[in-house]
Amino acid sequence: MPVLNLSGLHKRFGGLVAVNDVSFEVPRGSIIGLIGPNGAGKTTVFNLITGNYTPDQGDIFFNGKKINGLLPHKIVKLGIARTFQNIRLFQEMSALENVLAGRHGKMNVGILASMFHTSRHRREEQLALERAIKELAFVGLEEQYGNLARNLSYGNQRLLEIARAMAADPQLLILDEPAGGMNEQETQDLLGLIATIRNMGISILLIEHDMTLVMKICDYLVVLEYGAVIATGPPAEIKRNPLVIEAYLGSDDEDD
Amino acid sequence: MIEFFQQFTNGLAVGGIYALIALGYTMVYGVLKLINFAHGDLFTFGSYLGMTFLISFALSGALPPVLAVVIMFLMVMGCVALSGYLLEKAAYLPLRHTPRLTAVVSALGASIFLQNAIMLFYGPNYEVYPDSLRISSSVNLLGLDVPVMRIIMLSISILLMLALYFFTQKTKLGTAIRAVATDQAAARLMGIDVNRIISLVFMIGPALGGAAGVLLGLYYGQIRYDMGTMYGLKAFIAAIIGGIGNIPGAMLGGMLLGVLEAMGAAYISPAWKDALAFLILIIILIFRPTGILGERTAEKI
Amino acid sequence: MKIASKLQLAGAGVILLVLPHVAGPYWTNLLNDMGLYTILGLSLNLILGQAGLFHMGHTAFYAVGAYTTAILATKFDVPILWTMPLSGLLAGLFALLAARPVIHLRGDYLLVVTIGIVEIVRITLVNNVFGLTGGSNGLLIVNPISIFGFEIFRPIHFYYLILALAVITIILFYLLHNSRFGRALNYIKHDELAAESSGINTTHYKLSVFALGAVWAGMLGTIFAAKIETVSPQSFSYSESVLLFAIVILGGPGSIPGVLLGAFLITGLPELFRELQSFRLLLFGAAMVAMMIFRPQGLIPPRRRVYDVQKYLARFPCAISSRVPNSGAGTAGTPAPNPSTAGAE
């Protein structure tokens, strides 16, 4: 069973059809790239999967269970974590606290235990701190744990978002332009990081404009144009697909 | 039936006041996405200014009544417009690029400041509008007695609203206001001086609010320094009912709220009149948060 | 430094304990009012300061508590102290019911709705619903609070009762701030969508904090009712809500010392300078505008939480080759399996 399965997704905003009959699946343990020109509806597809939008039509299955209509935090709890195209960290909080946010859904103590700092609360808090440091170390930000998120470099902020997502124990990680704004070296590092995550058994779905990165790392690509899937296949095949070439050449190259 | 008709016209007259104030809220919300909490107090200010002009400058005695009222209206609208302009420069301009809610707090502060300034100056008690200008006669309309004052009020508010509507729809400056409300960045790229337009909005809205203040003084005959809070909140609710940011929506919402309140007071209970507006607000926000004429937009993620 | 601050705390404690004996009944009464505003401000601070929810209806919850006590004490002769938990509970329940349908609203809309809640509650009280609330005259409480037979009716009695409540409140809210719950509120304040997308049930937390703040305000309503003896709608007007709002915003949203300072400045200072009384609100208004322009974080902004994580540092591998030299993970092309990261529950 694929980890994620989209079937016939539709989403309209007013008169605009943002997502038009999109279906594809993410096999377990694979890296799938979602590509396409700007305004093709890629981020909207992500927002549908993560529950930030609800589809007008169609279904989303995660591990065979229908998840459309669930609230985002429920979907995170089931095992889908994400990053954002325009970084959405808690800018005025420390790197450590940002990662703790991702761990939040795995903690259980309630309001009274929190207010009286019961021993259960302290134990759980310690485990969460340990785990948060582990995730920070994993993306190489361990030393920066006390710094405010807004004081991190752009590339490090993207890594911090990944650490926050990883702290939620995802089975599927959704990355929205993870290399956006990164330099050459950082992009190379990111490639290694993504490969490591996959080798831990976590499936990855990503949007990326850096075609070298996409071609190098993805097992399979899904190409969107005007909200519809125009091609799917392994990178080598997609590269030669005339429809894809036309979609890309026919559009300008600004950022979304 | 007579009762219903009387309540209906009364509702329309008060609704006209709500609508005029609501326009100020909705226009500011359109360009700045800010609830200008001090707007209700500018309305009060206009009401007090009108009284001062009538009494101190002996406008009511020296000139023919119609001319006196017209001059007073223009003076009040000009002065309140100037206050609105200064308010924006002092309390909102420095906060243009901070989180939205700091501006909301600043607006609350400005409201408290204005209200207490009015109280310190005019005193905490009810003040009375000169009786000589308050026409107490009624005319017979389709077999029903309607106070002349109601008709005058409704006509003036409709006149002002029509003027605003044509200004925003048909003139270049009005188009610029709509452009800034739709997309500030794009408007700037088109060569529109956004700061000037915002200043303009902060003059037009308060001018209309000030006019509403005078109308209220003429209608009820007495005013108080803190009335702006309740009228302001109700006018804001009217703007939400119509769809915030939408100019015809504010007019519609104001009239609707005025009539609903009058009906509620007559057929449910006058004691619950003030709670009704808030109840309507909560219901609207639950079922149609964009109001009657507002458009739904998706949150950008 | 540690010892110095402990001494400071002890000094403040001694002063607070001795103060009413020096001050006399008039000033003690004033201190009691300040104390009530302080605790109310702290409870509002959870909602407004910690979670960033623009709530201006706190007096509505206070009113529910005060009236619960007044009604039970006058109509059913229940001892006042016994009504305190019920006052808290009912206020919390009311907060849940009132906030549930509007909790998704954005900041400024929520503000207007919460003002509406205060107004609706006040009008309900004035209209003497079910003949229980005594209309605009309110209810007169005759029997005093009694704790184990000791009757509390003098200002100095109330002083120690309110002081004890304030100390308990500060300690509990401080612990709450440094907990999972407190962090969740801050995530919501800074970016609600990111919080929800990180796995935090934002609606649950927003409702919980409303309920918690209301429970506190409700319990305080009991003390207020006993102290003031006549519970009437004027005490719970919109302007009282504005005052509480200003205490939190000026003092420092999210900061306990900030709220303490705010409560002192707004309720205490005008009493010290009586000639300023009539200018008090005028100055608040101007101060609110000036604060937003020059110091939007408040007079004493919240301090950042401190985490002791030294023992966890340098124990975990890094998956990025160019970063940490002692990285346990291999190079980018051949990632080493990382079993320890997968399931640390």
Short mmCIF file of N, CA and C in Angstrom, two decimals, chain B residues 175-282:
data_model
loop_
_atom_site.label_atom_id
_atom_site.label_comp_id
_atom_site.label_asym_id
_atom_site.label_seq_id
_atom_site.Cartn_x
_atom_site.Cartn_y
_atom_site.Cartn_z
N THR B 175 -11.44 56.41 -7.71
CA THR B 175 -10.90 55.18 -8.27
C THR B 175 -9.58 54.82 -7.59
N ALA B 176 -8.79 55.86 -7.29
CA ALA B 176 -7.51 55.61 -6.61
C ALA B 176 -7.75 55.01 -5.23
N ILE B 177 -8.79 55.49 -4.53
CA ILE B 177 -9.10 54.92 -3.22
C ILE B 177 -9.44 53.44 -3.35
N ARG B 178 -10.27 53.14 -4.35
CA ARG B 178 -10.64 51.73 -4.53
C ARG B 178 -9.42 50.90 -4.90
N ALA B 179 -8.52 51.49 -5.68
CA ALA B 179 -7.32 50.76 -6.09
C ALA B 179 -6.45 50.44 -4.88
N VAL B 180 -6.27 51.44 -3.98
CA VAL B 180 -5.45 51.21 -2.80
C VAL B 180 -6.08 50.15 -1.91
N ALA B 181 -7.41 50.16 -1.83
CA ALA B 181 -8.09 49.17 -1.01
C ALA B 181 -7.91 47.76 -1.57
N THR B 182 -7.85 47.65 -2.91
CA THR B 182 -7.73 46.34 -3.52
C THR B 182 -6.32 45.79 -3.38
N ASP B 183 -5.33 46.59 -3.71
CA ASP B 183 -3.95 46.11 -3.68
C ASP B 183 -3.01 47.30 -3.56
N GLN B 184 -2.52 47.51 -2.34
CA GLN B 184 -1.69 48.69 -2.10
C GLN B 184 -0.42 48.70 -2.93
N ALA B 185 0.25 47.53 -3.00
CA ALA B 185 1.52 47.48 -3.73
C ALA B 185 1.31 47.80 -5.20
N ALA B 186 0.28 47.19 -5.78
CA ALA B 186 0.02 47.41 -7.20
C ALA B 186 -0.36 48.87 -7.45
N ALA B 187 -1.15 49.45 -6.52
CA ALA B 187 -1.56 50.84 -6.67
C ALA B 187 -0.33 51.75 -6.68
N ARG B 188 0.63 51.41 -5.79
CA ARG B 188 1.86 52.22 -5.73
C ARG B 188 2.61 52.12 -7.05
N LEU B 189 2.67 50.92 -7.60
CA LEU B 189 3.37 50.73 -8.87
C LEU B 189 2.71 51.51 -10.01
N MET B 190 1.39 51.73 -9.87
CA MET B 190 0.67 52.48 -10.90
C MET B 190 0.85 53.98 -10.71
N GLY B 191 1.67 54.37 -9.75
CA GLY B 191 1.95 55.78 -9.56
C GLY B 191 1.00 56.49 -8.62
N ILE B 192 0.18 55.72 -7.88
CA ILE B 192 -0.72 56.35 -6.93
C ILE B 192 0.04 56.63 -5.63
N ASP B 193 -0.11 57.85 -5.11
CA ASP B 193 0.53 58.20 -3.85
C ASP B 193 -0.31 57.62 -2.71
N VAL B 194 0.10 56.43 -2.25
CA VAL B 194 -0.73 55.69 -1.31
C VAL B 194 -0.94 56.47 0.00
N ASN B 195 0.13 57.10 0.49
CA ASN B 195 -0.01 57.85 1.74
C ASN B 195 -1.04 58.96 1.63
N ARG B 196 -1.06 59.60 0.46
CA ARG B 196 -2.03 60.68 0.27
C ARG B 196 -3.46 60.14 0.27
N ILE B 197 -3.61 58.98 -0.37
CA ILE B 197 -4.95 58.37 -0.43
C ILE B 197 -5.42 57.97 0.97
N ILE B 198 -4.48 57.41 1.77
CA ILE B 198 -4.86 57.03 3.13
C ILE B 198 -5.26 58.27 3.93
N SER B 199 -4.49 59.34 3.78
CA SER B 199 -4.86 60.60 4.45
C SER B 199 -6.25 61.04 4.02
N LEU B 200 -6.51 60.93 2.74
CA LEU B 200 -7.81 61.35 2.21
C LEU B 200 -8.94 60.54 2.83
N VAL B 201 -8.72 59.22 2.93
CA VAL B 201 -9.73 58.35 3.53
C VAL B 201 -9.98 58.74 4.98
N PHE B 202 -8.89 59.11 5.67
CA PHE B 202 -9.03 59.53 7.06
C PHE B 202 -9.64 60.91 7.20
N MET B 203 -9.88 61.58 6.08
CA MET B 203 -10.61 62.84 6.15
C MET B 203 -12.06 62.64 5.75
N ILE B 204 -12.28 61.83 4.70
CA ILE B 204 -13.66 61.63 4.24
C ILE B 204 -14.49 60.91 5.30
N GLY B 205 -13.92 59.82 5.84
CA GLY B 205 -14.66 59.03 6.83
C GLY B 205 -15.08 59.87 8.02
N PRO B 206 -14.13 60.54 8.68
CA PRO B 206 -14.49 61.39 9.82
C PRO B 206 -15.44 62.52 9.44
N ALA B 207 -15.30 63.09 8.24
CA ALA B 207 -16.23 64.15 7.84
C ALA B 207 -17.66 63.61 7.86
N LEU B 208 -17.85 62.41 7.31
CA LEU B 208 -19.18 61.81 7.32
C LEU B 208 -19.63 61.49 8.74
N GLY B 209 -18.67 60.99 9.55
CA GLY B 209 -18.99 60.69 10.94
C GLY B 209 -19.40 61.94 11.69
N GLY B 210 -18.69 63.03 11.45
CA GLY B 210 -19.03 64.30 12.10
C GLY B 210 -20.42 64.76 11.71
N ALA B 211 -20.74 64.62 10.42
CA ALA B 211 -22.08 64.97 9.96
C ALA B 211 -23.13 64.13 10.68
N ALA B 212 -22.81 62.83 10.84
CA ALA B 212 -23.74 61.94 11.55
C ALA B 212 -23.94 62.43 12.98
N GLY B 213 -22.85 62.92 13.59
CA GLY B 213 -22.95 63.43 14.96
C GLY B 213 -23.91 64.60 15.06
N VAL B 214 -23.84 65.50 14.08
CA VAL B 214 -24.76 66.65 14.09
C VAL B 214 -26.20 66.17 13.88
N LEU B 215 -26.37 65.24 12.95
CA LEU B 215 -27.72 64.72 12.71
C LEU B 215 -28.31 64.13 13.98
N LEU B 216 -27.47 63.38 14.70
CA LEU B 216 -27.94 62.76 15.92
C LEU B 216 -28.36 63.81 16.94
N GLY B 217 -27.52 64.86 17.05
CA GLY B 217 -27.84 65.94 17.99
C GLY B 217 -29.18 66.58 17.64
N LEU B 218 -29.39 66.80 16.34
CA LEU B 218 -30.64 67.43 15.91
C LEU B 218 -31.82 66.50 16.14
N TYR B 219 -31.59 65.20 15.99
CA TYR B 219 -32.68 64.24 16.08
C TYR B 219 -33.12 64.02 17.52
N TYR B 220 -32.16 63.71 18.40
CA TYR B 220 -32.51 63.40 19.78
C TYR B 220 -32.46 64.63 20.69
N GLY B 221 -31.73 65.67 20.27
CA GLY B 221 -31.68 66.88 21.06
C GLY B 221 -30.66 66.86 22.18
N GLN B 222 -30.19 65.67 22.59
CA GLN B 222 -29.17 65.67 23.64
C GLN B 222 -28.04 64.70 23.29
N ILE B 223 -26.84 65.07 23.75
CA ILE B 223 -25.66 64.28 23.42
C ILE B 223 -24.81 64.11 24.67
N ARG B 224 -23.94 63.10 24.65
CA ARG B 224 -23.07 62.87 25.80
C ARG B 224 -21.69 62.46 25.32
N TYR B 225 -20.67 62.75 26.15
CA TYR B 225 -19.28 62.55 25.71
C TYR B 225 -18.96 61.10 25.36
N ASP B 226 -19.66 60.14 26.00
CA ASP B 226 -19.28 58.74 25.78
C ASP B 226 -20.19 58.00 24.81
N MET B 227 -21.06 58.75 24.11
CA MET B 227 -22.00 58.05 23.22
C MET B 227 -21.28 57.43 22.02
N GLY B 228 -20.08 57.94 21.72
CA GLY B 228 -19.35 57.43 20.56
C GLY B 228 -19.01 55.96 20.68
N THR B 229 -18.82 55.47 21.90
CA THR B 229 -18.45 54.06 22.08
C THR B 229 -19.55 53.16 21.52
N MET B 230 -20.79 53.38 21.99
CA MET B 230 -21.87 52.51 21.57
C MET B 230 -22.24 52.72 20.10
N TYR B 231 -22.36 54.01 19.69
CA TYR B 231 -22.67 54.25 18.28
C TYR B 231 -21.56 53.72 17.38
N GLY B 232 -20.33 53.91 17.83
CA GLY B 232 -19.20 53.41 17.04
C GLY B 232 -19.24 51.91 16.88
N LEU B 233 -19.47 51.21 18.01
CA LEU B 233 -19.51 49.75 17.94
C LEU B 233 -20.65 49.29 17.04
N LYS B 234 -21.80 49.94 17.18
CA LYS B 234 -22.94 49.52 16.36
C LYS B 234 -22.69 49.80 14.89
N ALA B 235 -22.07 50.94 14.61
CA ALA B 235 -21.77 51.24 13.22
C ALA B 235 -20.75 50.25 12.67
N PHE B 236 -19.80 49.87 13.52
CA PHE B 236 -18.84 48.86 13.07
C PHE B 236 -19.55 47.54 12.78
N ILE B 237 -20.49 47.19 13.66
CA ILE B 237 -21.27 45.98 13.42
C ILE B 237 -22.04 46.11 12.10
N ALA B 238 -22.57 47.31 11.85
CA ALA B 238 -23.27 47.53 10.58
C ALA B 238 -22.33 47.30 9.40
N ALA B 239 -21.09 47.78 9.54
CA ALA B 239 -20.12 47.60 8.46
C ALA B 239 -19.84 46.12 8.24
N ILE B 240 -19.77 45.34 9.33
CA ILE B 240 -19.52 43.90 9.19
C ILE B 240 -20.73 43.22 8.57
N ILE B 241 -21.94 43.64 8.97
CA ILE B 241 -23.14 43.05 8.40
C ILE B 241 -23.13 43.23 6.88
N GLY B 242 -22.77 44.44 6.44
CA GLY B 242 -22.77 44.69 5.01
C GLY B 242 -21.58 44.07 4.29
N GLY B 243 -20.54 43.77 5.02
CA GLY B 243 -19.31 43.26 4.40
C GLY B 243 -18.23 44.30 4.55
N ILE B 244 -17.31 44.08 5.47
CA ILE B 244 -16.35 45.12 5.80
C ILE B 244 -15.45 45.44 4.60
N GLY B 245 -15.19 46.71 4.40
CA GLY B 245 -14.39 47.14 3.25
C GLY B 245 -15.26 47.51 2.05
N ASN B 246 -16.55 47.21 2.15
CA ASN B 246 -17.45 47.40 1.02
C ASN B 246 -18.35 48.62 1.28
N ILE B 247 -18.24 49.65 0.41
CA ILE B 247 -18.94 50.91 0.68
C ILE B 247 -20.47 50.78 0.60
N PRO B 248 -21.04 50.22 -0.48
CA PRO B 248 -22.49 50.03 -0.46
C PRO B 248 -22.92 49.10 0.67
N GLY B 249 -22.04 48.18 1.05
CA GLY B 249 -22.34 47.26 2.16
C GLY B 249 -22.56 48.01 3.45
N ALA B 250 -21.71 49.04 3.70
CA ALA B 250 -21.85 49.80 4.94
C ALA B 250 -23.19 50.54 4.97
N MET B 251 -23.58 51.08 3.80
CA MET B 251 -24.87 51.78 3.74
C MET B 251 -26.01 50.82 4.03
N LEU B 252 -25.97 49.66 3.36
CA LEU B 252 -27.01 48.65 3.54
C LEU B 252 -27.03 48.16 4.99
N GLY B 253 -25.84 47.85 5.51
CA GLY B 253 -25.74 47.32 6.87
C GLY B 253 -26.27 48.31 7.89
N GLY B 254 -25.95 49.59 7.71
CA GLY B 254 -26.40 50.61 8.64
C GLY B 254 -27.91 50.70 8.68
N MET B 255 -28.52 50.78 7.49
CA MET B 255 -29.98 50.87 7.41
C MET B 255 -30.64 49.64 8.03
N LEU B 256 -30.07 48.48 7.69
CA LEU B 256 -30.62 47.21 8.17
C LEU B 256 -30.57 47.15 9.70
N LEU B 257 -29.43 47.53 10.24
CA LEU B 257 -29.28 47.48 11.70
C LEU B 257 -30.24 48.45 12.38
N GLY B 258 -30.36 49.66 11.79
CA GLY B 258 -31.28 50.65 12.36
C GLY B 258 -32.70 50.11 12.42
N VAL B 259 -33.15 49.51 11.30
CA VAL B 259 -34.52 49.00 11.25
C VAL B 259 -34.69 47.81 12.19
N LEU B 260 -33.71 46.89 12.19
CA LEU B 260 -33.83 45.71 13.06
C LEU B 260 -33.90 46.13 14.53
N GLU B 261 -33.07 47.12 14.89
CA GLU B 261 -33.07 47.58 16.28
C GLU B 261 -34.41 48.20 16.65
N ALA B 262 -34.94 49.03 15.75
CA ALA B 262 -36.23 49.68 16.03
C ALA B 262 -37.31 48.62 16.19
N MET B 263 -37.29 47.61 15.31
CA MET B 263 -38.29 46.55 15.38
C MET B 263 -38.12 45.74 16.66
N GLY B 264 -36.86 45.45 16.98
CA GLY B 264 -36.57 44.68 18.19
C GLY B 264 -37.08 45.41 19.41
N ALA B 265 -36.81 46.72 19.45
CA ALA B 265 -37.23 47.50 20.61
C ALA B 265 -38.75 47.52 20.72
N ALA B 266 -39.43 47.58 19.55
CA ALA B 266 -40.88 47.70 19.57
C ALA B 266 -41.55 46.35 19.85
N TYR B 267 -41.06 45.30 19.24
CA TYR B 267 -41.80 44.03 19.29
C TYR B 267 -41.20 43.01 20.24
N ILE B 268 -39.93 43.18 20.63
CA ILE B 268 -39.37 42.24 21.61
C ILE B 268 -39.36 42.95 22.96
N SER B 269 -38.41 43.86 23.14
CA SER B 269 -38.36 44.60 24.40
C SER B 269 -37.32 45.70 24.27
N PRO B 270 -37.66 46.92 24.65
CA PRO B 270 -36.68 48.01 24.53
C PRO B 270 -35.46 47.77 25.42
N ALA B 271 -35.64 47.01 26.50
CA ALA B 271 -34.53 46.79 27.42
C ALA B 271 -33.41 45.98 26.77
N TRP B 272 -33.76 45.19 25.76
CA TRP B 272 -32.76 44.34 25.11
C TRP B 272 -32.21 44.94 23.84
N LYS B 273 -32.60 46.19 23.54
CA LYS B 273 -32.23 46.80 22.27
C LYS B 273 -30.72 46.77 22.04
N ASP B 274 -29.94 47.17 23.07
CA ASP B 274 -28.49 47.27 22.88
C ASP B 274 -27.82 45.91 22.73
N ALA B 275 -28.45 44.87 23.28
CA ALA B 275 -27.86 43.54 23.15
C ALA B 275 -28.09 42.97 21.76
N LEU B 276 -29.17 43.46 21.11
CA LEU B 276 -29.56 42.89 19.82
C LEU B 276 -28.45 43.02 18.78
N ALA B 277 -27.83 44.22 18.71
CA ALA B 277 -26.79 44.46 17.70
C ALA B 277 -25.66 43.45 17.86
N PHE B 278 -25.26 43.20 19.13
CA PHE B 278 -24.15 42.27 19.35
C PHE B 278 -24.56 40.84 19.02
N LEU B 279 -25.81 40.52 19.30
CA LEU B 279 -26.31 39.20 18.94
C LEU B 279 -26.27 39.00 17.42
N ILE B 280 -26.72 40.04 16.71
CA ILE B 280 -26.68 39.98 15.24
C ILE B 280 -25.25 39.81 14.77
N LEU B 281 -24.33 40.56 15.39
CA LEU B 281 -22.91 40.47 15.02
C LEU B 281 -22.40 39.04 15.16
N ILE B 282 -22.71 38.42 16.32
CA ILE B 282 -22.20 37.07 16.55
C ILE B 282 -22.78 36.10 15.53
#
